[in-house]
Tab-separated table of C-alpha atoms and ligand atoms in Angstrom:
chain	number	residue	atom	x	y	z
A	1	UNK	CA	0.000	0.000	0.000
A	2	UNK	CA	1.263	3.858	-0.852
A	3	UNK	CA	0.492	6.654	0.689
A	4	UNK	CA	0.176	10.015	-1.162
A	5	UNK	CA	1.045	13.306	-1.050
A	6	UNK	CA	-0.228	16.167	-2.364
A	7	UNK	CA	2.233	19.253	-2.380
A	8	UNK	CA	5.000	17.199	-2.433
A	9	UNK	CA	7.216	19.246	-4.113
A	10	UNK	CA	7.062	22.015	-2.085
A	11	UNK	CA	8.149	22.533	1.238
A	12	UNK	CA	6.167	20.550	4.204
A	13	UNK	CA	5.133	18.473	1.653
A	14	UNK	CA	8.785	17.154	0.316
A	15	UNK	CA	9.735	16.494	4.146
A	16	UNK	CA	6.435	14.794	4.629
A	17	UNK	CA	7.620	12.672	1.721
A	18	UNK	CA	11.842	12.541	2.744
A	19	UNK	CA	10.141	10.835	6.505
A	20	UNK	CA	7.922	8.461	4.930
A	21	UNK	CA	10.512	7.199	2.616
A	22	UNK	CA	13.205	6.888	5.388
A	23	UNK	CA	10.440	5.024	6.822
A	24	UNK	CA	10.152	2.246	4.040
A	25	UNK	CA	6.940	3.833	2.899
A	26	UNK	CA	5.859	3.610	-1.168
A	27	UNK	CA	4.707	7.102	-1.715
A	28	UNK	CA	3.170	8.645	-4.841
A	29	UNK	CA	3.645	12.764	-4.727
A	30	UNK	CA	1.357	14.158	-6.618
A	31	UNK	CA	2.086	18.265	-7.478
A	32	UNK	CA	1.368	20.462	-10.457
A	33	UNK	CA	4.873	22.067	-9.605
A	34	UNK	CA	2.867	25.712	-9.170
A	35	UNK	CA	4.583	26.267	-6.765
A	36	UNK	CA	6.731	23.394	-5.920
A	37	UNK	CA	9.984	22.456	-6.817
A	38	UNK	CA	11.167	19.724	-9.544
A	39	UNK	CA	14.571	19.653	-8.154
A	40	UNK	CA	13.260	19.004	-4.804
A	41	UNK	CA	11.075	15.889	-6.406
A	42	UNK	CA	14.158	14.703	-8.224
A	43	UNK	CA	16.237	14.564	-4.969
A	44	UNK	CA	13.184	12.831	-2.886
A	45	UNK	CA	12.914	10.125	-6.130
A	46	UNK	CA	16.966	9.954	-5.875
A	47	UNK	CA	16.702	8.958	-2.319
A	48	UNK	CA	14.232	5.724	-3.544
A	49	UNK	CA	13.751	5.182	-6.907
A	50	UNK	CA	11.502	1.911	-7.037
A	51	UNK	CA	9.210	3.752	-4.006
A	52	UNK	CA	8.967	7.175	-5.051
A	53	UNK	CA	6.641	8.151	-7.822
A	54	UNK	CA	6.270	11.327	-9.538
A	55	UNK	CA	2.940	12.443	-10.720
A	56	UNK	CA	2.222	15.908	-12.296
A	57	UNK	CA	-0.768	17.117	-12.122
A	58	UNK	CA	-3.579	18.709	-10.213
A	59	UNK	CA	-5.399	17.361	-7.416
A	60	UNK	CA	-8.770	19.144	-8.782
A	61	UNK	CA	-8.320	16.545	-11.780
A	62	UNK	CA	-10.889	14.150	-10.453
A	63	UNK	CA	-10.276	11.341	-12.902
A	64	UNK	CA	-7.027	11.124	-13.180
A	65	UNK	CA	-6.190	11.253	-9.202
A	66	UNK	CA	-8.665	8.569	-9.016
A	67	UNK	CA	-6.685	6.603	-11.619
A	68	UNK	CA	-3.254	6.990	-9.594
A	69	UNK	CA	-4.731	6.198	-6.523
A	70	UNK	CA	-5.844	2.874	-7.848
A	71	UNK	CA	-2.511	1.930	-9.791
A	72	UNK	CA	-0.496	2.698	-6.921
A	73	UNK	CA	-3.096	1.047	-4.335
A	74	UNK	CA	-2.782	4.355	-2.276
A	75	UNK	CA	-4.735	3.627	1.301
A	76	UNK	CA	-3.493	6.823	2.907
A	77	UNK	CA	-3.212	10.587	1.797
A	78	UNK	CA	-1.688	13.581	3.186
A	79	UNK	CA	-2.655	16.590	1.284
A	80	UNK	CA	-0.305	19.526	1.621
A	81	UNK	CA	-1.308	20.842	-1.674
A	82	UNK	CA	-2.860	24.377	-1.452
A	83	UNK	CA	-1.882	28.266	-1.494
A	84	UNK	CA	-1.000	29.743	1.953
A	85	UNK	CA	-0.393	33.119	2.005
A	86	UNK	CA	-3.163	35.501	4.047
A	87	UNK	CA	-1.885	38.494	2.223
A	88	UNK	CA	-2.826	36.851	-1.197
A	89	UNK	CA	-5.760	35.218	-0.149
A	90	UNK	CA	-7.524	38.408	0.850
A	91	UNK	CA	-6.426	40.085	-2.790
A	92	UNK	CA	-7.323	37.493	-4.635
A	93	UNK	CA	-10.000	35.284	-2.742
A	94	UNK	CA	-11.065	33.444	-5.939
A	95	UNK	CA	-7.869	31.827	-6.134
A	96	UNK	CA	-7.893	30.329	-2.565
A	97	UNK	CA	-11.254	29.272	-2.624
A	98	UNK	CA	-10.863	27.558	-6.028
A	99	UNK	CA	-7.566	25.836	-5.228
A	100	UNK	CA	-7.683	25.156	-1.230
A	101	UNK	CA	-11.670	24.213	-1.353
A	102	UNK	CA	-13.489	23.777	-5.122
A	103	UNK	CA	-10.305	21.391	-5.955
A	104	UNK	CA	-10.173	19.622	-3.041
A	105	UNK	CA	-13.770	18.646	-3.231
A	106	UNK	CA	-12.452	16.341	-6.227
A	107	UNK	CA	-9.641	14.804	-4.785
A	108	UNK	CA	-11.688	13.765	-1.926
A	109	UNK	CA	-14.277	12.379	-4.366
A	110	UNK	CA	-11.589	10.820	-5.588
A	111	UNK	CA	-10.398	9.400	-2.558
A	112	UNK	CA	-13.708	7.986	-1.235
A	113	UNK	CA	-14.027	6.057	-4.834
A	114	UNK	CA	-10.724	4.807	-4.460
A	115	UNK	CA	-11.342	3.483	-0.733
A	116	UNK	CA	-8.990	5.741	0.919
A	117	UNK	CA	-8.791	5.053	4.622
A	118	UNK	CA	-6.701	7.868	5.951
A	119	UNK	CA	-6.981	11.442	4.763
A	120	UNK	CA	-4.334	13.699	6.487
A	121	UNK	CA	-5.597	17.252	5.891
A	122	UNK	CA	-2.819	20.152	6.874
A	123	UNK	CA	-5.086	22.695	8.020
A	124	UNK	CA	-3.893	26.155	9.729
A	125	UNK	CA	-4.454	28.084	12.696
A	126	UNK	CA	-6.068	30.947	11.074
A	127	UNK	CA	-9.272	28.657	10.834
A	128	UNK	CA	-9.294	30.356	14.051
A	129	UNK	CA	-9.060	33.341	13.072
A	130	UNK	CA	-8.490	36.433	16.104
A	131	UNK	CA	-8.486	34.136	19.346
A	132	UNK	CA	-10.161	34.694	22.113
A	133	UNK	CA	-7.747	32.736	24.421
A	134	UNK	CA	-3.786	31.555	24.382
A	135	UNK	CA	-3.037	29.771	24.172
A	136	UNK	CA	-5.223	28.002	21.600
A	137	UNK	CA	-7.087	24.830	22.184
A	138	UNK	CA	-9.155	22.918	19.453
A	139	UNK	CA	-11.811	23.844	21.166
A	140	UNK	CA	-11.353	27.977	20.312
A	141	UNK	CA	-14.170	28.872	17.966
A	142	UNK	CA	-12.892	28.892	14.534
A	143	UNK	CA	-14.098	32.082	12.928
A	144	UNK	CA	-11.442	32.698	10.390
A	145	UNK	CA	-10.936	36.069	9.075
A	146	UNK	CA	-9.154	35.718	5.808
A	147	UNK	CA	-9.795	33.512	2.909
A	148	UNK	CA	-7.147	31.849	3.523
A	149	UNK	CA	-8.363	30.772	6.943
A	150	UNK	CA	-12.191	29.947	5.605
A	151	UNK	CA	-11.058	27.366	2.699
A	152	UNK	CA	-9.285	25.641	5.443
A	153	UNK	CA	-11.987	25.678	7.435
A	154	UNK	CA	-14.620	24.722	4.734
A	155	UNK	CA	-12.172	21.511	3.726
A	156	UNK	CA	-12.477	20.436	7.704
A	157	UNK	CA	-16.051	20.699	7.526
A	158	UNK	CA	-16.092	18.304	4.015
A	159	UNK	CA	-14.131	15.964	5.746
A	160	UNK	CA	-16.437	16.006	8.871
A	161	UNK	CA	-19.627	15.501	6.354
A	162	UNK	CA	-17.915	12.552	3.700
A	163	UNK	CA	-16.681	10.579	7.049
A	164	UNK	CA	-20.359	10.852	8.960
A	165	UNK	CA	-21.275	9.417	5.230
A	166	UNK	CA	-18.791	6.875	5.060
A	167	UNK	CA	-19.520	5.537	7.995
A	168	UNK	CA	-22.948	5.041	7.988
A	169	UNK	CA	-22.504	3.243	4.597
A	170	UNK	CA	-19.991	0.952	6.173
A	171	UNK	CA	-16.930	2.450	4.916
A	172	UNK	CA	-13.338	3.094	6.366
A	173	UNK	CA	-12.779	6.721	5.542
A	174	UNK	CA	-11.026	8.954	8.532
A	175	UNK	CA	-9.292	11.732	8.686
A	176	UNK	CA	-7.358	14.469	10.802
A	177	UNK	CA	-7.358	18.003	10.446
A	178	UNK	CA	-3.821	18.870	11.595
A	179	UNK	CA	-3.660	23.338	12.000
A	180	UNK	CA	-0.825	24.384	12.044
A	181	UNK	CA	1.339	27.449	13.099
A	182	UNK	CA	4.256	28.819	11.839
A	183	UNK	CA	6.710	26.375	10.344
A	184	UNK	CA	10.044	26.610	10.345
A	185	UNK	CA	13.792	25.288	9.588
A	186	UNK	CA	14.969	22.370	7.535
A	187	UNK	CA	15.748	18.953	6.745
A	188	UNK	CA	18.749	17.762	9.292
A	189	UNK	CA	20.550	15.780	5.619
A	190	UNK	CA	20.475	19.487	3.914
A	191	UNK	CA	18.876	18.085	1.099
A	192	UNK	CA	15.329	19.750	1.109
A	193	UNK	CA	14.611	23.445	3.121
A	194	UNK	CA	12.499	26.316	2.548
A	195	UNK	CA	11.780	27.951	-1.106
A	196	UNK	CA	9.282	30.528	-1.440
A	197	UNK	CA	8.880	33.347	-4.352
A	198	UNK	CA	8.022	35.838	-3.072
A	199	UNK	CA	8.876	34.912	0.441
A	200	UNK	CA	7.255	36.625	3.122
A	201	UNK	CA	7.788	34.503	6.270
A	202	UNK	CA	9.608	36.086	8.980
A	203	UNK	CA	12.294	33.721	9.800
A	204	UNK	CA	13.510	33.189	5.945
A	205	UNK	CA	13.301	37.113	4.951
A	206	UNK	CA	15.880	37.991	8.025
A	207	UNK	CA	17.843	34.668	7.115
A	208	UNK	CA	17.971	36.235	3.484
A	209	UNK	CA	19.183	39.753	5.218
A	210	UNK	CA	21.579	38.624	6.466
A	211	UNK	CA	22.821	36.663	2.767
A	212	UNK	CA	22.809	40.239	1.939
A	213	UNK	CA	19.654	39.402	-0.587
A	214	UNK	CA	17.853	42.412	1.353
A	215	UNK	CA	19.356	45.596	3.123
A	216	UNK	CA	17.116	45.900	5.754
A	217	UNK	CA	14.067	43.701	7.913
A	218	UNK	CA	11.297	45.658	8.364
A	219	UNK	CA	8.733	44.625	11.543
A	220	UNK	CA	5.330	44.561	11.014
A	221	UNK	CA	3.501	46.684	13.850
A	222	UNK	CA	5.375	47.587	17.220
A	223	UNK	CA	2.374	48.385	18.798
A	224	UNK	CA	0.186	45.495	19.597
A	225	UNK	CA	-0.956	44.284	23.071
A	226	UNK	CA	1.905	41.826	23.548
A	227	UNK	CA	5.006	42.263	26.139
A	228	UNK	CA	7.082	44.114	23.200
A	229	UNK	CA	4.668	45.460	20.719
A	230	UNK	CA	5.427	42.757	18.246
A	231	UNK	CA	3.334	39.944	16.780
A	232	UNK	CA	3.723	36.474	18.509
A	233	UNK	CA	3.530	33.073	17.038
A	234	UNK	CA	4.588	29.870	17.874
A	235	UNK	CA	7.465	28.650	15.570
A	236	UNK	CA	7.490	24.314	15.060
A	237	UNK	CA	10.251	23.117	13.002
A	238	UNK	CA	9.328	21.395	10.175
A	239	UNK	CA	10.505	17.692	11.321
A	240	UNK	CA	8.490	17.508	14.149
A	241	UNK	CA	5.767	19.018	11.892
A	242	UNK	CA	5.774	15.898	9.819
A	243	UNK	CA	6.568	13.554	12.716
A	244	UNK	CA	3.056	14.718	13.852
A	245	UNK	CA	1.430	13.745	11.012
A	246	UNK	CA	3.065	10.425	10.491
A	247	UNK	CA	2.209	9.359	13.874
A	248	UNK	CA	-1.393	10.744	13.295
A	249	UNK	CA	-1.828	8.976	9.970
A	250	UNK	CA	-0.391	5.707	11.815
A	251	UNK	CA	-2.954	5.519	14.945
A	252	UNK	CA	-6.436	6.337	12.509
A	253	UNK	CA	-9.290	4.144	12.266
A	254	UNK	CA	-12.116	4.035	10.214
A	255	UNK	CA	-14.789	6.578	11.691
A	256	UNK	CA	-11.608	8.323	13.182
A	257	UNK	CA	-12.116	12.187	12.696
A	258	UNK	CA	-9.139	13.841	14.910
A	259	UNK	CA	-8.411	17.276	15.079
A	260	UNK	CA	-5.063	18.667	16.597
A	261	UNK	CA	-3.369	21.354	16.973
A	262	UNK	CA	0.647	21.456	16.244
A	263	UNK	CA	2.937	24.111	17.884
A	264	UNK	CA	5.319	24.305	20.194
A	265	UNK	CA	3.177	25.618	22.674
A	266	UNK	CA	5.536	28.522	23.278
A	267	UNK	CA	4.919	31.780	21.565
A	268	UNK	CA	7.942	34.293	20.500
A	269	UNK	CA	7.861	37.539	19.184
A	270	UNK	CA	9.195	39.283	16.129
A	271	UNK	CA	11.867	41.054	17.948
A	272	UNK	CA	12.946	37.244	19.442
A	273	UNK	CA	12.757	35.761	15.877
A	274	UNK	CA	15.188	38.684	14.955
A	275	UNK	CA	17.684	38.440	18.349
A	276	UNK	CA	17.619	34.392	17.805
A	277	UNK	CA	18.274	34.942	13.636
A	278	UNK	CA	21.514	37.858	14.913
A	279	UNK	CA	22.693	35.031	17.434
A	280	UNK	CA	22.884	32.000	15.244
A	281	UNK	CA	24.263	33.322	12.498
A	282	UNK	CA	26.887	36.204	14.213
A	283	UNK	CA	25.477	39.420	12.607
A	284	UNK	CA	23.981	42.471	13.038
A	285	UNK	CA	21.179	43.373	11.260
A	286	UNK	CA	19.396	46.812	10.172
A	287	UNK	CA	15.912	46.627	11.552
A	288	UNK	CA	13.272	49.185	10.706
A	289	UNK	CA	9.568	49.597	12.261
A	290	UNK	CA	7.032	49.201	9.789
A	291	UNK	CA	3.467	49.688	10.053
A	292	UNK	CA	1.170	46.638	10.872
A	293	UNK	CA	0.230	43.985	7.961
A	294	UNK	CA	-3.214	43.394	7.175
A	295	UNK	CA	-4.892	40.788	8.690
A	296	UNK	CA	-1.750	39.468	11.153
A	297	UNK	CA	-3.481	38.792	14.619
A	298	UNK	CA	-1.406	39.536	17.682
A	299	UNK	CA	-0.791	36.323	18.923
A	300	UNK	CA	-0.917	32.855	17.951
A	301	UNK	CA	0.590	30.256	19.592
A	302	UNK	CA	-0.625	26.739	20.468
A	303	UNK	CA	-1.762	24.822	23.482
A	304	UNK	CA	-0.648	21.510	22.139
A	305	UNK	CA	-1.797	19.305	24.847
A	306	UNK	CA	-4.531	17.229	23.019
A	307	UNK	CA	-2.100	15.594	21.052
A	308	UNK	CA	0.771	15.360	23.565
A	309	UNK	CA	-1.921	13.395	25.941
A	310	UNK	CA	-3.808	11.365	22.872
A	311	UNK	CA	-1.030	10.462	20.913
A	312	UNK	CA	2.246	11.092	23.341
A	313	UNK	CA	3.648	13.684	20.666
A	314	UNK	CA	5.312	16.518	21.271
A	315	UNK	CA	7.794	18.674	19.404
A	316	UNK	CA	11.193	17.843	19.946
A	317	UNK	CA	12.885	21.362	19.462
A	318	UNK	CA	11.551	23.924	21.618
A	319	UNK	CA	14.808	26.386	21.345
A	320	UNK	CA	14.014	28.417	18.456
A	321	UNK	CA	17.890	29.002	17.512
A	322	UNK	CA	17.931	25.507	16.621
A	323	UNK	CA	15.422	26.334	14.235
A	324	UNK	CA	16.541	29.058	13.135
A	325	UNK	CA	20.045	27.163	12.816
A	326	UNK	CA	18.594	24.435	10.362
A	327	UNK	CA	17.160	26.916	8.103
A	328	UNK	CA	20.475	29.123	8.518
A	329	UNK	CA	22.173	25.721	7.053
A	330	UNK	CA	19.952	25.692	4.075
A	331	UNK	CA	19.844	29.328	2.857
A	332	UNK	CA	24.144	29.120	3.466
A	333	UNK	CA	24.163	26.316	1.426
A	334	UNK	CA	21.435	27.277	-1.077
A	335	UNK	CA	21.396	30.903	-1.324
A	336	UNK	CA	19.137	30.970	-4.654
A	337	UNK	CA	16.776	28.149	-3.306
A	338	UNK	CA	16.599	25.283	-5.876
A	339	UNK	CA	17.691	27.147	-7.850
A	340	UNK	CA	21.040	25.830	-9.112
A	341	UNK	CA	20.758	23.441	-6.324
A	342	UNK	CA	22.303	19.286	-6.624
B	1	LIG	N1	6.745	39.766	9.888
B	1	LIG	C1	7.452	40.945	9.992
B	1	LIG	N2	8.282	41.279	8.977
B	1	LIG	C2	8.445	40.511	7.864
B	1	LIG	C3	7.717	39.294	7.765
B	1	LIG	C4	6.872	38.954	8.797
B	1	LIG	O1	7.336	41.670	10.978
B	1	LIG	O2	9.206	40.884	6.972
B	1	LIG	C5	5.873	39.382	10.984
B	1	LIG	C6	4.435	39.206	10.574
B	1	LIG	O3	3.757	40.435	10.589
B	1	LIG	C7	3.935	38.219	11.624
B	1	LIG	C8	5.164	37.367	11.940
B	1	LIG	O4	6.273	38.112	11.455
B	1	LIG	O5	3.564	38.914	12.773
B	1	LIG	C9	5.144	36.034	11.233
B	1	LIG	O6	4.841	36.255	9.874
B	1	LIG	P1	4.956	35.135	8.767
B	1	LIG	O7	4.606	35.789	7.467
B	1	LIG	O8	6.252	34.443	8.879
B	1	LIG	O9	3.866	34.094	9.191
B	1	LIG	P2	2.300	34.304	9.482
B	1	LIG	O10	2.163	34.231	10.964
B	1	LIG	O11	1.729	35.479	8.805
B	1	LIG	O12	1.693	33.067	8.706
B	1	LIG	C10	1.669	31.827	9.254
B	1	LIG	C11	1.650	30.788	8.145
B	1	LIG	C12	0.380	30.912	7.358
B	1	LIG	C13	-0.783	30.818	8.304
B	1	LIG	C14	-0.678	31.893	9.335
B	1	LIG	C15	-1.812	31.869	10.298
B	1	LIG	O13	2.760	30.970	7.307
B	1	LIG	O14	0.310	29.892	6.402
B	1	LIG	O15	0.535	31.727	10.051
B	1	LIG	O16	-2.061	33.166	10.741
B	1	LIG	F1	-1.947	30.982	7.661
């Protein structure tokens, strides 16, 4: 049996795939590279070349995911595969709710006519939306406030409705809708790491200051209600992240509909994020203060207990520099992304 993954060429997604692999795992990635990376397929299918299949295409293509989940006798599915920018999704809402929801309604079609058993759904924290309480529980109301945050949401709520359905005609769909925060670092080999165009995360704009790819970092609002004016979030590196949803994907039943939350549990600022990035890598950086971003809530950072006490997971860095230290590795050693990259 395979599992696949959607998004696999970009960058959860390819260390979803780099774990399962190490893990013996046949897996099928399935990507329409539009915003993935070939080279970062080509390394994954280097690593196992009679377990790793490539398939191009879009996960909104109904009949032809069906048709590569039944060659490849796929049982499981994570899908990473979807836009994630806030920013974007409230300029151009069309595109999030075609690509993160309207699409996704095919490939789980798809999935239920192939007999999938385990859909792994990488959700987001902003199904949440402006929190009430942190740290957040699943239990916070999810009112998101971005499109970005709603096609998450509305995916959840399809997965919810298909497994009720599924099991009351005596099938074995499940699934778990894993949110997550703010990602971060890269894979310990060096092989696979962060890749955005634009980027806009925190953590890889500073690392790319400091390359000298931009003169200055610029931070987002200094005057919100947290203990130094700057945004918080909770940063999980991206090993764990996938550790998470391995273990998830292994312990799910049929009927299983698990929700969890996956942070560190500890939330930093943007002045930390900016000390920790001036530690690791030895320099000093110029650092203006910018007025806020639309849409960035103050603070969002996890209370990762239900998993730590359902599942006995929890993340295994907690100190951000070693975060920050992984990616650090990456950008060093790939200072054009992919680009150019072996
Ligand atoms: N920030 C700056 N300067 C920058 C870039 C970011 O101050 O140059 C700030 C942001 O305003 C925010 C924090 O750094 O307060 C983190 O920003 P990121 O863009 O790195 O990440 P976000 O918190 O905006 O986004 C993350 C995920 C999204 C997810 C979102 C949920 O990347 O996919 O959390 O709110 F939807």
């Amino acid at each position: 049996m395979a599992v696949m993954v959607t998004g696999g060429a970009g960058y959860i997604g390819s260390h979803a795939v780099k774990r399962l692999l190490a893990d013996g795992q046949e897996v099928v990635v399935l990507d329409n590279l539009s915003r993935g990376h070939k080279a970062a397929v080509d390394k994954l299918v280097a690593l196992a070349p009679d377990r790793c299949h490539f398939v191009r295409g879009d996960v909104g293509n109904r009949d032809a995911v069906l048709a590569t989940l039944r060659k490849h006798s796929v049982d499981s599915v994570m899908h990473f595969a979807a836009f994630a920018l806030v920013g974007e999704s409230v300029d151009e809402p069309v595109l999030y709710h075609r690509n993160n929801m309207s699409e996704v309604v095919e490939l789980v079609d798809a999935c239920l006519q192939a007999d999938v058993q385990r859909f792994v759904f990488s959700s987001t924290c902003a199904t949440y939306g402006e929190p009430k309480v942190v740290p957040i529980s699943e239990d916070e109301p999810q009112k998101p406030i971005n499109p970005y945050g709603v096609s998450k949401l509305h995916v959840e709520h399809l997965l919810d409705d298909v497994t009720t359905a599924s099991q009351r005609a005596g099938k074995a769909f499940s699934f778990a809708a894993l949110r997550y925060f703010n990602v971060a670092g890269a894979d310990a080999d060096g092989i696979l790491g962060e890749d955005h165009d634009p980027e806009t995360h925190l953590i890889p704009v500073v690392l790319q200051c400091c390359l000298g790819q931009r003169e200055h970092v610029t931070i987002f609002g200094t005057d919100y209600a947290t203990p130094d004016g700057t945004c918080v979030r909770d940063y999980i590196h991206v090993e764990d992240l996938v550790d998470a949803h391995v273990k998830v994907m292994r312990c799910l039943v049929p009927g299983d509909r698990r929700k969890y939350n996956l942070g560190t549990g500890e939330g930093l600022s943007v002045r930390q994020i900016i000390d920790s990035v001036q530690r690791v890598t030895g320099q000093k950086l110029k650092v203006l203060e910018g007025q806020r971003r639309e849409g960035d809530p103050a603070q969002l950072f996890a209370n990762p207990a239900r998993i730590r006490d359902e599942l006995g997971w929890s993340a295994s860095i907690t100190d951000v520099d070693q975060s920050v230290a992984s990616a650090w590795a990456w950008f060093q050693k790939h200072p054009r992304g992919y680009v150019g990259s072996k």
